[in-house]
Amino acid sequence: MAVVVGALFLLLAAGLGAAVWPQPQGIRQDPQIRCRLSSRQFRFAHANHSAAEPGCEVLDGAFRRYWQLLFPPGYKETTGSNMEDLCPNLLVSVTQARCSDYPTLESPEDYKLSVSVDLMLLTATSIWGALRGLETFSQLAWRDEDGTFYLNKTDVVDFPRFAHRGLLLDTSRHYLPLKVILETLDVMAYNKFNVFHWHIVDDPSFPFESMVFPDLSLKGSYNSATHVYTANDVKVVIEYARLRGIRIIPEFDTPGHTLSWGPGVPGLLTPCYITTKPSGTYGPVNPILNSTYQFMASFFAEVSSIFPDFYLHLGGDEVDFNCWKSNPDIQAFMQKMQFGQDYAKLESFYIQRLLDIVSSYKKGYMVWQEVFDNGVKVNPNTIIHVWKVNPVTFQEEMSRVTEAGFRTLLSSPWYLNYISYGQDWLAAYRVEPLDFKGSAEQKKLVIGGEACMWGEYVDATNLNPRLWPRAGAVAERLWSNRTVRNQRDAYARLSVFRCTLLRRGIRAEPLYTGYCEYDAL
């Protein structure tokens, strides 16, 4: 490891500086040609022939943010050598500029970046690609011993390997304050993640405020005054994410993981029995009542109107059949439907009706892999989210899902809530999402993956150091070329990036022994 750490300091001392994370598809630098960044002169600007003009809120907001990241409050200007060229303004040109749109799965994120002493130009197909290019540009700046910031002559050609690069946060097991979610969105943008999978409710609490069913959060949250995401909070998250090129995909997991729904919607959950008497406890959503589907139709109509992304995540995982088995009304329904004792068929009955409801609102959906494993009939456009490691490996599951013709997301090896002593980011980094048996056409069905941070032992006190920079390993695997696998190089770049995060106010944990000048902030 000493060799790796030494390589890091050689990288910095040599003025090579550019430790871009995630690694671009193509980057070429000449450390012999450089210019000096000056806060007094440097600006971001729209190029003359760009489809975006001043007033494009996505780019104008990004210009302000990245200028402040380069020159934060308290920044002290240094003069450098009088012989050095000052860096010109960075001109930004985009081909498509729908500045009021939301990013989608199909949104292009490619960009080209040219940095020289005469001209600095960022070109992109879309405003979302321009955002990714601005992040790369911000990481190219390096500082010498005197505190002067420089840019080396650089050419970058870049685009993501996978279209869906997500991060899941669980806000039910522990409530995460709004400011923590917004800060996470900032760091996601620094890592070029583009999907926030908001696992917003679960068994322990229901912190989502519904205008149609207010009792859900009033009776199902930890504290309805302090631990609820109001309608305005949700709007703030959606817009904050949009301005950073990040999609919001909410998850409302049913029929399991729904205990917090029960207090606000009497009759929704299944009463469990001991012999012939109710036990006083409740299980999954009751799938045999018409009232269940009337509620779901109204609730998902509201959800569909609030969240603009085409996709909703509908869960469908870990349904405990024991309560259903104990309930005499459900037993009778099973006989009537000729399901025998196959309660997966009852689950399928529920899921199919729910999917029909969501489809009626012109929404697409994602589901956890159990829905596929249990043979539920789903729309061909359904996205199957692979998360399990038993009884089959994720590679076997990916092979089966894609062989059936479904698009898929991978999370199985990227559960970052599991921690261990040492550099456990390496295990996430070594994963190859397409390392499974299947044709080229099957592998095209893998649209990306997600890092998951489940909340049993995570709240606002430890989220950032547990998440960053470890999640960056997943970010690079999903963005960069498959050939980017050199772990020594990754360690050096990720160490520099972690130091950048500290400079930006993010309490990212260290990778190993070493030194960053911002680690005492």
Short mmCIF file of C-alpha atoms in Angstrom, two decimals:
data_model
loop_
_atom_site.label_atom_id
_atom_site.label_comp_id
_atom_site.label_asym_id
_atom_site.label_seq_id
_atom_site.Cartn_x
_atom_site.Cartn_y
_atom_site.Cartn_z
CA MET A 1 0.00 0.00 0.00
CA ALA A 2 2.94 2.36 0.61
CA VAL A 3 3.66 2.26 -3.12
CA VAL A 4 0.09 3.36 -3.83
CA VAL A 5 0.21 6.19 -1.32
CA GLY A 6 3.52 7.30 -2.76
CA ALA A 7 1.99 7.32 -6.22
CA LEU A 8 -0.72 9.63 -4.93
CA PHE A 9 1.75 12.22 -3.68
CA LEU A 10 3.85 11.96 -6.83
CA LEU A 11 0.68 12.68 -8.79
CA LEU A 12 0.07 15.84 -6.82
CA ALA A 13 3.65 16.99 -6.59
CA ALA A 14 4.23 16.61 -10.30
CA GLY A 15 1.41 19.01 -11.05
CA LEU A 16 -0.47 16.33 -12.95
CA GLY A 17 -3.36 17.30 -10.74
CA ALA A 18 -6.26 15.81 -12.65
CA ALA A 19 -7.52 12.92 -10.55
CA VAL A 20 -10.96 12.87 -12.12
CA TRP A 21 -13.58 10.64 -10.53
CA PRO A 22 -15.22 8.77 -12.12
CA GLN A 23 -12.60 8.23 -14.81
CA PRO A 24 -13.67 9.76 -18.16
CA GLN A 25 -13.94 7.57 -21.24
CA GLY A 26 -11.06 9.45 -22.78
CA ILE A 27 -8.72 12.04 -21.25
CA ARG A 28 -5.42 13.45 -22.55
CA GLN A 29 -3.30 16.00 -20.69
CA ASP A 30 -0.13 17.95 -21.24
CA PRO A 31 1.29 19.02 -17.84
CA GLN A 32 3.87 21.18 -19.62
CA ILE A 33 1.17 23.60 -20.79
CA ARG A 34 -1.00 25.22 -18.15
CA CYS A 35 -2.87 28.35 -17.20
CA ARG A 36 -3.66 29.96 -13.87
CA LEU A 37 -7.19 30.18 -12.51
CA SER A 38 -8.06 33.61 -11.17
CA SER A 39 -11.25 34.32 -9.25
CA ARG A 40 -11.01 37.94 -10.40
CA GLN A 41 -11.18 37.01 -14.07
CA PHE A 42 -12.54 33.51 -14.60
CA ARG A 43 -16.22 32.99 -15.42
CA PHE A 44 -18.49 30.34 -16.92
CA ALA A 45 -20.37 31.59 -19.97
CA HIS A 46 -22.77 30.42 -22.66
CA ALA A 47 -21.11 30.03 -26.07
CA ASN A 48 -22.47 32.20 -28.88
CA HIS A 49 -24.09 29.43 -30.86
CA SER A 50 -25.34 27.36 -27.95
CA ALA A 51 -28.99 26.31 -27.87
CA ALA A 52 -28.95 27.38 -24.23
CA GLU A 53 -28.90 31.06 -23.42
CA PRO A 54 -28.66 33.12 -20.24
CA GLY A 55 -31.81 32.37 -18.31
CA CYS A 56 -31.47 28.60 -18.65
CA GLU A 57 -31.91 27.88 -14.96
CA VAL A 58 -30.19 24.49 -15.03
CA LEU A 59 -26.95 25.84 -16.49
CA ASP A 60 -27.03 29.25 -14.84
CA GLY A 61 -27.47 27.59 -11.46
CA ALA A 62 -24.63 25.18 -12.23
CA PHE A 63 -22.36 28.07 -13.25
CA ARG A 64 -22.92 29.69 -9.85
CA ARG A 65 -22.40 26.45 -7.92
CA TYR A 66 -19.20 25.46 -9.68
CA TRP A 67 -17.70 28.92 -9.46
CA GLN A 68 -18.26 28.78 -5.68
CA LEU A 69 -16.73 25.29 -5.54
CA LEU A 70 -13.63 26.57 -7.31
CA PHE A 71 -13.46 29.75 -5.23
CA PRO A 72 -15.28 29.08 -1.93
CA PRO A 73 -15.86 31.71 0.78
CA GLY A 74 -12.55 32.56 2.38
CA TYR A 75 -10.62 31.77 -0.81
CA LYS A 76 -7.41 33.79 -0.98
CA GLU A 77 -6.27 34.85 -4.43
CA THR A 78 -2.59 34.30 -5.25
CA THR A 79 -0.76 35.99 -8.08
CA GLY A 80 1.47 33.15 -9.28
CA SER A 81 4.16 33.95 -11.81
CA ASN A 82 3.74 37.03 -13.97
CA MET A 83 4.81 34.91 -16.91
CA GLU A 84 1.87 32.54 -16.57
CA ASP A 85 -1.21 32.84 -18.72
CA LEU A 86 -4.52 33.37 -17.01
CA CYS A 87 -7.14 30.79 -17.92
CA PRO A 88 -9.82 32.15 -20.23
CA ASN A 89 -13.52 31.78 -19.47
CA LEU A 90 -15.08 28.36 -19.99
CA LEU A 91 -17.60 28.57 -22.83
CA VAL A 92 -20.46 26.06 -22.69
CA SER A 93 -22.38 25.01 -25.78
CA VAL A 94 -25.27 22.53 -25.93
CA THR A 95 -27.20 21.19 -28.89
CA GLN A 96 -30.46 20.54 -27.05
CA ALA A 97 -31.63 23.00 -24.43
CA ARG A 98 -35.00 22.19 -22.90
CA CYS A 99 -34.17 23.91 -19.67
CA SER A 100 -37.52 23.28 -17.97
CA ASP A 101 -37.50 19.52 -18.62
CA TYR A 102 -36.72 16.72 -16.20
CA PRO A 103 -33.96 14.22 -16.95
CA THR A 104 -35.12 10.80 -18.11
CA LEU A 105 -33.64 7.35 -18.62
CA GLU A 106 -33.03 8.28 -22.26
CA SER A 107 -31.39 11.67 -21.62
CA PRO A 108 -27.94 11.94 -23.28
CA GLU A 109 -25.08 12.82 -20.92
CA ASP A 110 -22.16 12.93 -23.33
CA TYR A 111 -19.80 15.88 -23.45
CA LYS A 112 -16.45 17.04 -24.79
CA LEU A 113 -14.14 19.33 -22.88
CA SER A 114 -11.13 21.23 -24.23
CA VAL A 115 -8.91 23.22 -21.88
CA SER A 116 -6.02 25.33 -23.18
CA VAL A 117 -4.43 28.70 -22.58
CA ASP A 118 -6.25 30.15 -25.60
CA LEU A 119 -9.71 28.58 -25.40
CA MET A 120 -11.73 26.56 -22.94
CA LEU A 121 -14.83 24.95 -24.44
CA LEU A 122 -17.37 22.47 -23.12
CA THR A 123 -19.77 21.02 -25.69
CA ALA A 124 -22.62 18.62 -24.96
CA THR A 125 -25.67 17.21 -26.63
CA SER A 126 -27.89 18.19 -23.70
CA ILE A 127 -27.84 20.32 -20.58
CA TRP A 128 -27.46 17.10 -18.58
CA GLY A 129 -24.23 16.28 -20.37
CA ALA A 130 -23.06 19.83 -19.75
CA LEU A 131 -23.59 19.28 -16.01
CA ARG A 132 -21.36 16.20 -16.11
CA GLY A 133 -18.73 18.16 -18.01
CA LEU A 134 -18.79 20.98 -15.47
CA GLU A 135 -18.11 18.47 -12.71
CA THR A 136 -15.13 17.09 -14.60
CA PHE A 137 -13.85 20.60 -15.22
CA SER A 138 -14.08 21.41 -11.51
CA GLN A 139 -11.93 18.37 -10.69
CA LEU A 140 -9.22 19.31 -13.20
CA ALA A 141 -8.09 22.28 -11.11
CA TRP A 142 -5.01 21.58 -8.98
CA ARG A 143 -3.06 23.68 -6.51
CA ASP A 144 0.68 24.15 -6.09
CA GLU A 145 2.56 24.62 -2.83
CA ASP A 146 1.91 28.37 -2.88
CA GLY A 147 -1.84 27.86 -3.10
CA THR A 148 -2.19 28.89 -6.75
CA PHE A 149 -4.77 26.97 -8.78
CA TYR A 150 -3.91 25.77 -12.28
CA LEU A 151 -5.43 23.89 -15.18
CA ASN A 152 -3.28 21.75 -17.45
CA LYS A 153 -3.96 21.58 -21.17
CA THR A 154 -6.59 18.84 -21.33
CA ASP A 155 -8.93 17.17 -23.79
CA VAL A 156 -11.80 15.00 -22.56
CA VAL A 157 -14.30 12.92 -24.51
CA ASP A 158 -16.80 11.39 -22.12
CA PHE A 159 -20.13 9.62 -21.79
CA PRO A 160 -21.62 7.13 -19.31
CA ARG A 161 -21.37 3.40 -19.76
CA PHE A 162 -24.82 2.82 -18.20
CA ALA A 163 -27.87 5.08 -18.35
CA HIS A 164 -29.14 4.33 -14.82
CA ARG A 165 -26.64 5.08 -12.05
CA GLY A 166 -28.50 5.20 -8.80
CA LEU A 167 -28.26 5.55 -5.06
CA LEU A 168 -30.93 4.24 -2.69
CA LEU A 169 -31.56 5.93 0.64
CA ASP A 170 -33.93 4.48 3.24
CA THR A 171 -35.83 7.21 5.09
CA SER A 172 -38.20 4.97 7.03
CA ARG A 173 -35.96 3.08 9.45
CA HIS A 174 -34.35 6.38 10.33
CA TYR A 175 -35.71 9.72 9.22
CA LEU A 176 -33.16 11.75 7.26
CA PRO A 177 -33.67 15.52 7.54
CA LEU A 178 -34.30 17.43 4.34
CA LYS A 179 -30.90 19.14 4.43
CA VAL A 180 -29.19 15.74 4.59
CA ILE A 181 -31.05 14.54 1.50
CA LEU A 182 -30.14 17.73 -0.38
CA GLU A 183 -26.49 17.37 0.59
CA THR A 184 -26.58 13.77 -0.64
CA LEU A 185 -27.92 14.98 -3.98
CA ASP A 186 -24.96 17.37 -4.22
CA VAL A 187 -22.45 14.57 -3.66
CA MET A 188 -24.31 12.32 -6.07
CA ALA A 189 -23.77 14.98 -8.74
CA TYR A 190 -20.05 15.14 -7.84
CA ASN A 191 -19.93 11.37 -8.54
CA LYS A 192 -22.11 11.60 -11.69
CA PHE A 193 -24.90 9.52 -10.17
CA ASN A 194 -28.17 10.37 -11.91
CA VAL A 195 -30.95 8.53 -10.01
CA PHE A 196 -32.06 9.02 -6.40
CA HIS A 197 -34.04 5.91 -5.44
CA TRP A 198 -36.06 7.22 -2.52
CA HIS A 199 -37.11 4.27 -0.36
CA ILE A 200 -39.33 6.68 1.45
CA VAL A 201 -41.59 4.41 3.56
CA ASP A 202 -41.34 0.94 5.11
CA ASP A 203 -42.48 -1.05 8.16
CA PRO A 204 -41.07 1.28 10.87
CA SER A 205 -42.49 4.60 9.70
CA PHE A 206 -44.47 6.39 6.99
CA PRO A 207 -42.87 9.85 6.67
CA PHE A 208 -44.45 10.78 3.30
CA GLU A 209 -47.24 13.35 3.61
CA SER A 210 -50.25 12.41 1.49
CA MET A 211 -52.83 15.09 0.86
CA VAL A 212 -55.44 12.47 -0.04
CA PHE A 213 -54.74 10.22 2.96
CA PRO A 214 -53.23 12.49 5.63
CA ASP A 215 -53.60 9.86 8.36
CA LEU A 216 -50.83 7.82 6.71
CA SER A 217 -48.15 10.17 8.02
CA LEU A 218 -50.14 11.53 10.97
CA LYS A 219 -50.48 8.04 12.45
CA GLY A 220 -47.68 6.15 10.72
CA SER A 221 -44.64 8.41 11.12
CA TYR A 222 -42.31 8.53 14.10
CA ASN A 223 -43.40 12.09 14.80
CA SER A 224 -45.95 13.83 12.57
CA ALA A 225 -44.59 17.27 13.49
CA THR A 226 -40.87 16.69 12.98
CA HIS A 227 -40.32 13.45 11.06
CA VAL A 228 -42.45 13.89 7.95
CA TYR A 229 -41.61 15.03 4.42
CA THR A 230 -44.26 17.61 3.66
CA ALA A 231 -45.63 18.16 0.18
CA ASN A 232 -43.34 21.18 -0.10
CA ASP A 233 -40.33 19.16 1.07
CA VAL A 234 -40.92 16.65 -1.71
CA LYS A 235 -41.19 19.45 -4.28
CA VAL A 236 -37.91 20.90 -3.02
CA VAL A 237 -36.15 17.53 -3.36
CA ILE A 238 -37.50 16.98 -6.87
CA GLU A 239 -36.43 20.41 -8.11
CA TYR A 240 -33.07 20.33 -6.33
CA ALA A 241 -32.36 17.01 -8.01
CA ARG A 242 -33.53 18.22 -11.42
CA LEU A 243 -31.11 21.13 -11.35
CA ARG A 244 -28.33 18.58 -10.85
CA GLY A 245 -29.50 16.20 -13.57
CA ILE A 246 -30.80 13.64 -11.08
CA ARG A 247 -34.05 11.71 -11.42
CA ILE A 248 -36.20 10.94 -8.38
CA ILE A 249 -37.70 7.46 -8.35
CA PRO A 250 -39.80 6.92 -5.22
CA GLU A 251 -40.43 3.46 -3.85
CA PHE A 252 -43.71 2.52 -2.18
CA ASP A 253 -43.14 -1.14 -1.42
CA THR A 254 -46.18 -3.43 -1.13
CA PRO A 255 -47.71 -5.84 -0.19
CA GLY A 256 -44.98 -6.51 2.39
CA HIS A 257 -43.02 -3.88 4.33
CA THR A 258 -46.30 -2.05 5.01
CA LEU A 259 -46.84 -2.15 8.80
CA SER A 260 -46.61 1.65 9.01
CA TRP A 261 -49.50 1.97 6.54
CA GLY A 262 -51.92 0.20 8.85
CA PRO A 263 -52.68 2.87 11.48
CA GLY A 264 -53.65 5.39 8.80
CA VAL A 265 -55.76 3.07 6.65
CA PRO A 266 -57.85 0.70 8.80
CA GLY A 267 -58.62 -2.56 7.03
CA LEU A 268 -55.67 -2.34 4.64
CA LEU A 269 -53.47 -4.92 6.37
CA THR A 270 -54.23 -8.59 6.89
CA PRO A 271 -55.27 -9.60 10.46
CA CYS A 272 -53.13 -12.51 11.65
CA TYR A 273 -54.66 -15.42 13.54
CA ILE A 274 -53.59 -17.89 16.21
CA THR A 275 -55.69 -21.01 15.68
CA THR A 276 -59.20 -19.57 15.27
CA LYS A 277 -58.75 -16.17 16.91
CA PRO A 278 -57.14 -12.91 15.76
CA SER A 279 -53.74 -12.45 17.37
CA GLY A 280 -53.93 -8.66 17.39
CA THR A 281 -51.05 -8.41 14.94
CA TYR A 282 -51.06 -7.64 11.23
CA GLY A 283 -49.26 -8.89 8.17
CA PRO A 284 -48.98 -7.77 4.55
CA VAL A 285 -51.61 -5.80 2.64
CA ASN A 286 -54.88 -7.74 2.45
CA PRO A 287 -55.07 -8.80 -1.21
CA ILE A 288 -58.64 -10.16 -1.23
CA LEU A 289 -60.61 -6.96 -0.53
CA ASN A 290 -61.90 -4.57 -3.17
CA SER A 291 -61.28 -1.74 -0.72
CA THR A 292 -57.54 -2.49 -0.95
CA TYR A 293 -57.49 -1.77 -4.65
CA GLN A 294 -59.72 1.29 -4.32
CA PHE A 295 -57.21 2.70 -1.86
CA MET A 296 -54.23 1.81 -4.05
CA ALA A 297 -55.88 3.43 -7.07
CA SER A 298 -56.38 6.71 -5.20
CA PHE A 299 -53.00 6.66 -3.49
CA PHE A 300 -50.98 5.93 -6.63
CA ALA A 301 -52.96 8.51 -8.57
CA GLU A 302 -51.61 11.06 -6.10
CA VAL A 303 -48.08 9.64 -6.17
CA SER A 304 -48.09 9.63 -9.97
CA SER A 305 -49.09 13.29 -10.05
CA ILE A 306 -46.38 14.34 -7.58
CA PHE A 307 -43.34 12.55 -8.96
CA PRO A 308 -42.59 13.51 -12.59
CA ASP A 309 -40.34 10.60 -13.54
CA PHE A 310 -41.89 7.97 -15.81
CA TYR A 311 -40.92 5.22 -13.37
CA LEU A 312 -42.14 4.28 -9.92
CA HIS A 313 -40.53 1.55 -7.84
CA LEU A 314 -43.26 -0.76 -6.54
CA GLY A 315 -41.15 -3.09 -4.42
CA GLY A 316 -42.74 -6.54 -4.15
CA ASP A 317 -39.96 -8.12 -2.06
CA GLU A 318 -39.86 -10.24 1.08
CA VAL A 319 -43.57 -10.96 1.47
CA ASP A 320 -44.13 -13.04 4.62
CA PHE A 321 -46.85 -15.56 3.83
CA ASN A 322 -47.37 -16.78 7.43
CA CYS A 323 -50.03 -14.20 8.26
CA TRP A 324 -51.91 -14.90 5.05
CA LYS A 325 -51.78 -18.61 5.83
CA SER A 326 -53.26 -18.06 9.28
CA ASN A 327 -56.23 -15.97 8.12
CA PRO A 328 -59.42 -18.02 7.47
CA ASP A 329 -60.85 -15.51 4.98
CA ILE A 330 -57.70 -15.69 2.89
CA GLN A 331 -57.70 -19.48 3.13
CA ALA A 332 -61.23 -19.50 1.74
CA PHE A 333 -60.22 -17.12 -1.05
CA MET A 334 -57.31 -19.38 -1.95
CA GLN A 335 -59.70 -22.33 -2.34
CA LYS A 336 -62.12 -20.24 -4.39
CA MET A 337 -59.33 -19.17 -6.75
CA GLN A 338 -57.92 -22.71 -6.88
CA PHE A 339 -54.53 -21.48 -5.71
CA GLY A 340 -54.08 -24.50 -3.43
CA GLN A 341 -51.38 -23.67 -0.87
CA ASP A 342 -49.24 -21.68 -3.29
CA TYR A 343 -49.25 -18.26 -1.69
CA ALA A 344 -46.93 -16.93 -4.37
CA LYS A 345 -50.00 -17.11 -6.61
CA LEU A 346 -51.87 -14.87 -4.16
CA GLU A 347 -48.97 -12.44 -4.20
CA SER A 348 -49.05 -12.52 -8.00
CA PHE A 349 -52.79 -11.84 -7.95
CA TYR A 350 -52.18 -8.69 -5.90
CA ILE A 351 -49.13 -7.50 -7.84
CA GLN A 352 -50.84 -7.88 -11.20
CA ARG A 353 -53.77 -5.75 -10.09
CA LEU A 354 -51.43 -3.12 -8.67
CA LEU A 355 -49.41 -3.01 -11.88
CA ASP A 356 -52.59 -2.51 -13.87
CA ILE A 357 -53.48 0.42 -11.62
CA VAL A 358 -50.09 2.07 -12.03
CA SER A 359 -50.07 1.48 -15.79
CA SER A 360 -53.41 3.24 -16.07
CA TYR A 361 -51.66 6.44 -14.94
CA LYS A 362 -49.19 6.15 -17.83
CA LYS A 363 -46.37 5.21 -15.51
CA GLY A 364 -43.66 2.60 -15.90
CA TYR A 365 -42.49 0.56 -12.98
CA MET A 366 -39.57 -1.17 -11.38
CA VAL A 367 -39.90 -4.15 -9.05
CA TRP A 368 -37.58 -6.20 -6.89
CA GLN A 369 -36.57 -9.55 -8.32
CA GLU A 370 -39.08 -11.63 -6.29
CA VAL A 371 -41.82 -10.42 -8.60
CA PHE A 372 -39.99 -12.04 -11.51
CA ASP A 373 -38.95 -15.08 -9.48
CA ASN A 374 -42.56 -15.76 -8.49
CA GLY A 375 -43.75 -15.67 -12.07
CA VAL A 376 -45.92 -12.57 -11.87
CA LYS A 377 -47.17 -11.51 -15.29
CA VAL A 378 -45.69 -8.06 -15.89
CA ASN A 379 -45.46 -5.59 -18.73
CA PRO A 380 -42.54 -6.34 -21.11
CA ASN A 381 -41.12 -2.90 -20.26
CA THR A 382 -40.88 -3.72 -16.55
CA ILE A 383 -37.44 -3.20 -15.01
CA ILE A 384 -36.35 -6.00 -12.69
CA HIS A 385 -34.15 -4.92 -9.79
CA VAL A 386 -31.73 -7.68 -8.77
CA TRP A 387 -30.72 -7.56 -5.11
CA LYS A 388 -30.42 -11.08 -3.70
CA VAL A 389 -27.34 -13.28 -3.44
CA ASN A 390 -29.11 -16.46 -2.35
CA PRO A 391 -30.20 -19.06 -3.36
CA VAL A 392 -28.55 -18.13 -6.67
CA THR A 393 -25.78 -15.66 -7.45
CA PHE A 394 -26.59 -12.29 -8.95
CA GLN A 395 -24.90 -13.44 -12.14
CA GLU A 396 -27.31 -16.36 -12.45
CA GLU A 397 -30.28 -14.11 -11.73
CA MET A 398 -29.14 -11.50 -14.26
CA SER A 399 -28.80 -14.26 -16.84
CA ARG A 400 -32.34 -15.51 -16.18
CA VAL A 401 -33.95 -12.07 -16.13
CA THR A 402 -32.33 -10.91 -19.36
CA GLU A 403 -32.98 -14.25 -21.06
CA ALA A 404 -36.67 -13.60 -20.37
CA GLY A 405 -36.28 -10.28 -22.19
CA PHE A 406 -36.54 -7.88 -19.24
CA ARG A 407 -34.35 -4.88 -18.58
CA THR A 408 -32.54 -5.13 -15.29
CA LEU A 409 -30.74 -3.15 -12.59
CA LEU A 410 -28.03 -4.55 -10.33
CA SER A 411 -27.70 -3.90 -6.59
CA SER A 412 -26.76 -7.30 -5.11
CA PRO A 413 -23.02 -6.58 -4.59
CA TRP A 414 -23.53 -2.92 -3.68
CA TYR A 415 -25.28 -2.94 -0.31
CA LEU A 416 -23.12 -0.27 1.32
CA ASN A 417 -24.91 -0.60 4.67
CA TYR A 418 -22.72 -3.69 5.14
CA ILE A 419 -19.35 -2.51 6.43
CA SER A 420 -16.11 -4.19 7.35
CA TYR A 421 -12.68 -3.19 8.57
CA GLY A 422 -10.35 -2.18 5.79
CA GLN A 423 -10.84 -1.00 2.25
CA ASP A 424 -14.20 -2.56 1.58
CA TRP A 425 -14.78 -0.14 -1.31
CA LEU A 426 -12.55 -2.45 -3.33
CA ALA A 427 -15.12 -5.25 -3.27
CA ALA A 428 -17.67 -2.92 -4.83
CA TYR A 429 -15.10 -1.65 -7.33
CA ARG A 430 -14.17 -5.14 -8.56
CA VAL A 431 -17.74 -5.99 -9.61
CA GLU A 432 -18.43 -6.31 -13.33
CA PRO A 433 -22.19 -5.92 -13.98
CA LEU A 434 -22.04 -7.79 -17.29
CA ASP A 435 -20.10 -10.76 -15.96
CA PHE A 436 -22.85 -13.31 -16.50
CA LYS A 437 -23.69 -15.91 -19.11
CA GLY A 438 -25.76 -14.44 -21.90
CA SER A 439 -25.78 -13.09 -25.42
CA ALA A 440 -24.80 -9.59 -26.45
CA GLU A 441 -28.50 -8.78 -26.75
CA GLN A 442 -29.08 -9.93 -23.17
CA LYS A 443 -26.31 -7.70 -21.88
CA LYS A 444 -27.81 -4.70 -23.62
CA LEU A 445 -30.80 -5.15 -21.29
CA VAL A 446 -28.68 -4.22 -18.27
CA ILE A 447 -29.43 -0.52 -17.92
CA GLY A 448 -27.25 0.06 -14.87
CA GLY A 449 -27.33 -0.38 -11.14
CA GLU A 450 -27.68 1.20 -7.74
CA ALA A 451 -25.71 1.46 -4.53
CA CYS A 452 -28.02 0.90 -1.56
CA MET A 453 -27.76 2.42 1.91
CA TRP A 454 -30.38 0.79 4.10
CA GLY A 455 -31.16 2.60 7.30
CA GLU A 456 -31.23 0.14 10.20
CA TYR A 457 -27.98 1.59 11.56
CA VAL A 458 -27.72 4.80 9.57
CA ASP A 459 -29.11 8.25 10.25
CA ALA A 460 -27.92 11.83 9.81
CA THR A 461 -25.04 11.30 12.24
CA ASN A 462 -23.17 8.71 10.17
CA LEU A 463 -24.64 8.75 6.67
CA ASN A 464 -21.94 10.79 4.93
CA PRO A 465 -18.82 9.03 6.24
CA ARG A 466 -20.38 5.62 5.67
CA LEU A 467 -21.56 6.50 2.17
CA TRP A 468 -18.64 8.53 0.81
CA PRO A 469 -16.30 7.89 -0.82
CA ARG A 470 -17.31 4.19 -0.80
CA ALA A 471 -20.28 4.82 -3.12
CA GLY A 472 -17.81 6.34 -5.56
CA ALA A 473 -16.60 2.83 -6.35
CA VAL A 474 -20.07 2.05 -7.71
CA ALA A 475 -20.23 5.40 -9.50
CA GLU A 476 -17.04 4.67 -11.45
CA ARG A 477 -18.08 1.13 -12.26
CA LEU A 478 -21.33 2.44 -13.78
CA TRP A 479 -19.86 5.46 -15.57
CA SER A 480 -16.39 4.52 -16.79
CA ASN A 481 -15.22 2.13 -19.47
CA ARG A 482 -15.15 -1.55 -18.54
CA THR A 483 -11.36 -1.51 -18.96
CA VAL A 484 -10.92 0.98 -16.09
CA ARG A 485 -9.96 -1.55 -13.42
CA ASN A 486 -6.48 -0.61 -12.17
CA GLN A 487 -6.91 -0.61 -8.40
CA ARG A 488 -3.73 1.35 -7.68
CA ASP A 489 -4.77 4.10 -10.03
CA ALA A 490 -8.28 4.02 -8.58
CA TYR A 491 -6.90 4.35 -5.05
CA ALA A 492 -4.80 7.38 -6.02
CA ARG A 493 -7.66 9.13 -7.81
CA LEU A 494 -10.27 8.27 -5.16
CA SER A 495 -7.96 9.57 -2.42
CA VAL A 496 -7.65 12.89 -4.22
CA PHE A 497 -11.40 12.95 -4.82
CA ARG A 498 -12.05 12.25 -1.15
CA CYS A 499 -9.86 15.24 -0.33
CA THR A 500 -11.92 17.29 -2.80
CA LEU A 501 -15.08 16.21 -0.97
CA LEU A 502 -13.59 17.37 2.32
CA ARG A 503 -12.80 20.73 0.75
CA ARG A 504 -16.43 20.90 -0.35
CA GLY A 505 -17.62 20.30 3.20
CA ILE A 506 -18.49 16.61 2.91
CA ARG A 507 -17.32 14.41 5.81
CA ALA A 508 -16.08 11.54 3.67
CA GLU A 509 -14.16 8.84 5.50
CA PRO A 510 -10.48 8.11 4.71
CA LEU A 511 -9.49 5.22 2.47
CA TYR A 512 -6.34 4.41 4.42
CA THR A 513 -3.50 6.16 6.24
CA GLY A 514 -2.42 9.44 4.71
CA TYR A 515 -2.92 13.17 4.75
CA CYS A 516 -5.33 15.68 3.28
CA GLU A 517 -4.97 19.36 4.10
CA TYR A 518 -8.73 19.61 4.59
CA ASP A 519 -9.10 16.65 6.96
CA ALA A 520 -9.12 18.88 10.03
CA LEU A 521 -12.01 21.03 8.83
#
